[in-house]
Protein backbone atom coordinates (compact mmCIF):
# COMPACT_ATOMS: atom_id res chain seq x y z
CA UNK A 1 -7.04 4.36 -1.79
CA UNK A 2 -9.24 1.11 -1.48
CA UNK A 3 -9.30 -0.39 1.59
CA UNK A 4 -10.70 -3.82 1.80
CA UNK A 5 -11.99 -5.33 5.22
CA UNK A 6 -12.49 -8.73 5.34
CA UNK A 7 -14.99 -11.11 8.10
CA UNK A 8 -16.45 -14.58 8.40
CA UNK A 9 -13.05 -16.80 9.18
CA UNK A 10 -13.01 -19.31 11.98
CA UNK A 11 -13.06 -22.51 13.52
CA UNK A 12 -14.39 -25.24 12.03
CA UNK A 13 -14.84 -28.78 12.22
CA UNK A 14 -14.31 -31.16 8.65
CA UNK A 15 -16.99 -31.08 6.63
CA UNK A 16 -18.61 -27.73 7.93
CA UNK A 17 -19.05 -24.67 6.05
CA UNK A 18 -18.06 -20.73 5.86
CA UNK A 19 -18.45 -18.16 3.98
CA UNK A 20 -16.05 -14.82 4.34
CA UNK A 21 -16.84 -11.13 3.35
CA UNK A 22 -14.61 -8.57 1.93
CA UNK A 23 -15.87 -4.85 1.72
CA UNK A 24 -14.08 -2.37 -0.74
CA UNK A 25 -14.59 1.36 0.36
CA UNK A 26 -12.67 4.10 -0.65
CA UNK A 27 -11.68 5.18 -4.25
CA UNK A 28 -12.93 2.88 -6.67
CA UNK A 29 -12.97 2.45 -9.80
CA UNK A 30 -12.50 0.18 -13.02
CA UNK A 31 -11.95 -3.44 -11.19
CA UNK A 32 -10.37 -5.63 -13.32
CA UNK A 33 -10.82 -8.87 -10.73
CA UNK A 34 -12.20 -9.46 -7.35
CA UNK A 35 -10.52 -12.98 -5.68
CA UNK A 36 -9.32 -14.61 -2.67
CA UNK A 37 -6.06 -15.93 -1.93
CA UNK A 38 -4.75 -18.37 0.99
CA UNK A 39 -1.16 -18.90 2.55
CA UNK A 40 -0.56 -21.66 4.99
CA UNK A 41 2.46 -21.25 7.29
CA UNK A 42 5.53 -21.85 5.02
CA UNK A 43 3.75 -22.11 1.61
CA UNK A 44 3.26 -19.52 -1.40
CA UNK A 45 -0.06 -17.43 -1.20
CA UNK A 46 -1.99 -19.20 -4.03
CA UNK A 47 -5.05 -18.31 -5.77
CA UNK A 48 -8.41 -19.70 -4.35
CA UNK A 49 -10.81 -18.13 -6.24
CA UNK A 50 -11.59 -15.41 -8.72
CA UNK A 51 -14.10 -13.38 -10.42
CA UNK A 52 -13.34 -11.13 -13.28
CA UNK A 53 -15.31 -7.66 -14.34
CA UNK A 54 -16.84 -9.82 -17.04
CA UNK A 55 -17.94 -12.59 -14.72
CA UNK A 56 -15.64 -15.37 -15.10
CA UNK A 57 -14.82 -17.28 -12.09
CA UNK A 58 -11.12 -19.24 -11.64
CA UNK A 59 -11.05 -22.03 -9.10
CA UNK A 60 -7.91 -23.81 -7.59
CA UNK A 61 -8.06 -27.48 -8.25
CA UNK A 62 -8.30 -28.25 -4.56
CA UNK A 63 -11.42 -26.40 -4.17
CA UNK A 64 -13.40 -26.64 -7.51
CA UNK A 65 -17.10 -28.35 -6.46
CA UNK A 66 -16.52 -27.07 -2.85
CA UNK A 67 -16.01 -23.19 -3.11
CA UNK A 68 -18.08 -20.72 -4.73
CA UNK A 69 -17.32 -16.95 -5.27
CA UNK A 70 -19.86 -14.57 -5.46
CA UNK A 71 -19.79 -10.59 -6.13
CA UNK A 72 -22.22 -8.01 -4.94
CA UNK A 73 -21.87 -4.88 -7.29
CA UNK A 74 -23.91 -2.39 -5.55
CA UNK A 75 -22.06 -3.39 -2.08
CA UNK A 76 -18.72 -3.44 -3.86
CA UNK A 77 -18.54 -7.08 -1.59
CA UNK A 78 -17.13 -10.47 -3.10
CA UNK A 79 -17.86 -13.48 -1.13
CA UNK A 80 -16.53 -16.95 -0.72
CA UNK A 81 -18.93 -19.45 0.11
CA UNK A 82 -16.69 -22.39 1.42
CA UNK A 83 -18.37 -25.96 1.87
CA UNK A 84 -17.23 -29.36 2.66
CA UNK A 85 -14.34 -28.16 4.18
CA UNK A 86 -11.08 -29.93 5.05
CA UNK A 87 -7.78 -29.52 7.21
CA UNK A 88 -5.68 -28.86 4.20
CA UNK A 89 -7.98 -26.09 3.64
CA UNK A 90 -6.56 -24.10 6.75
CA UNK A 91 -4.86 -20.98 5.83
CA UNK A 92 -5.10 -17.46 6.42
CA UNK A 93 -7.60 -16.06 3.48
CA UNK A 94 -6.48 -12.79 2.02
CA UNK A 95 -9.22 -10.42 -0.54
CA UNK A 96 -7.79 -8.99 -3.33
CA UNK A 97 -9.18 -6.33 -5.55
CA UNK A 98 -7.18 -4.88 -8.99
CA UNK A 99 -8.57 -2.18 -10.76
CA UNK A 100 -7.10 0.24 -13.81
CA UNK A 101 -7.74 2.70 -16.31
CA UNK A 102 -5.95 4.77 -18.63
CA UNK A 103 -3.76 6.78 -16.02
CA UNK A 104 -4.10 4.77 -12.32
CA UNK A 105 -4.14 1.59 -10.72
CA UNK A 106 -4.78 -0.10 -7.68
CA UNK A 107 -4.15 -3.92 -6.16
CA UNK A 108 -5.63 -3.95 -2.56
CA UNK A 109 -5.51 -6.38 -0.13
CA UNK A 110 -7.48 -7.35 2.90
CA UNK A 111 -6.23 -7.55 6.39
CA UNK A 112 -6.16 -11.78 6.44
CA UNK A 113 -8.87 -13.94 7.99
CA UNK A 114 -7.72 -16.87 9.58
CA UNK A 115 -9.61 -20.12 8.90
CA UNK A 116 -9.03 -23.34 10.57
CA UNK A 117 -10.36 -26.80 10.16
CA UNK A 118 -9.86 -29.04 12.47
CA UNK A 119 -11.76 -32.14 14.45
């Protein structure tokens, strides 16, 4: 019942700079962790970046000093600033919202955003 929508990939050239956009809409409630994800074509998704209800952030090694995610409460919109970027970060970006209480859960994804670095 939440429905995540997420904007800002693209093409880029090394070195440039991005930042993506994922709305939540629908039911929510209790969220547990807001984060973004990345697959490249034949590799595991792996975590990029996340942000707990608390406000702890996780960074993959690859990004830490380059990436920064951000949350927006009232907007129920997380953010992922991306600078300095580099081929190897080319991947399609996925959102990813958990949330749970007593009796219900959700884990939402987003649609995918492709982003590509390249010269």
């Amino acid at each position: 019942q939440v429905q995540l929508v997420e904007s800002g990939g693209g093409l880029v050239q090394p070195g440039g700079s991005l930042r993506l956009s994922c709305a939540a809409s629908g039911t929510i409630f209790s969220i547990s962790f807001m984060g973004w994800y990345r697959q490249a074509p034949g590799l595991q998704r792996e975590l990029v970046a996340g942000i707990t209800s608390g406000g702890s952030t996780n960074y993959a090694d690859s990004v830490k000093g380059r990436f920064t995610i951000s949350r927006d409460n009232p907007k129920n919109t997380v953010y992922l600033q991306m600078n300095s970027l580099k081929p190897e970060d080319t991947a399609v970006y996925y959102c990813n919202v958990r949330g749970a209480d007593s009796t219900r859960r959700y884990d939402s994804w987003g649609q995918g955003t492709q982003v590509t670095v390249s010269s």
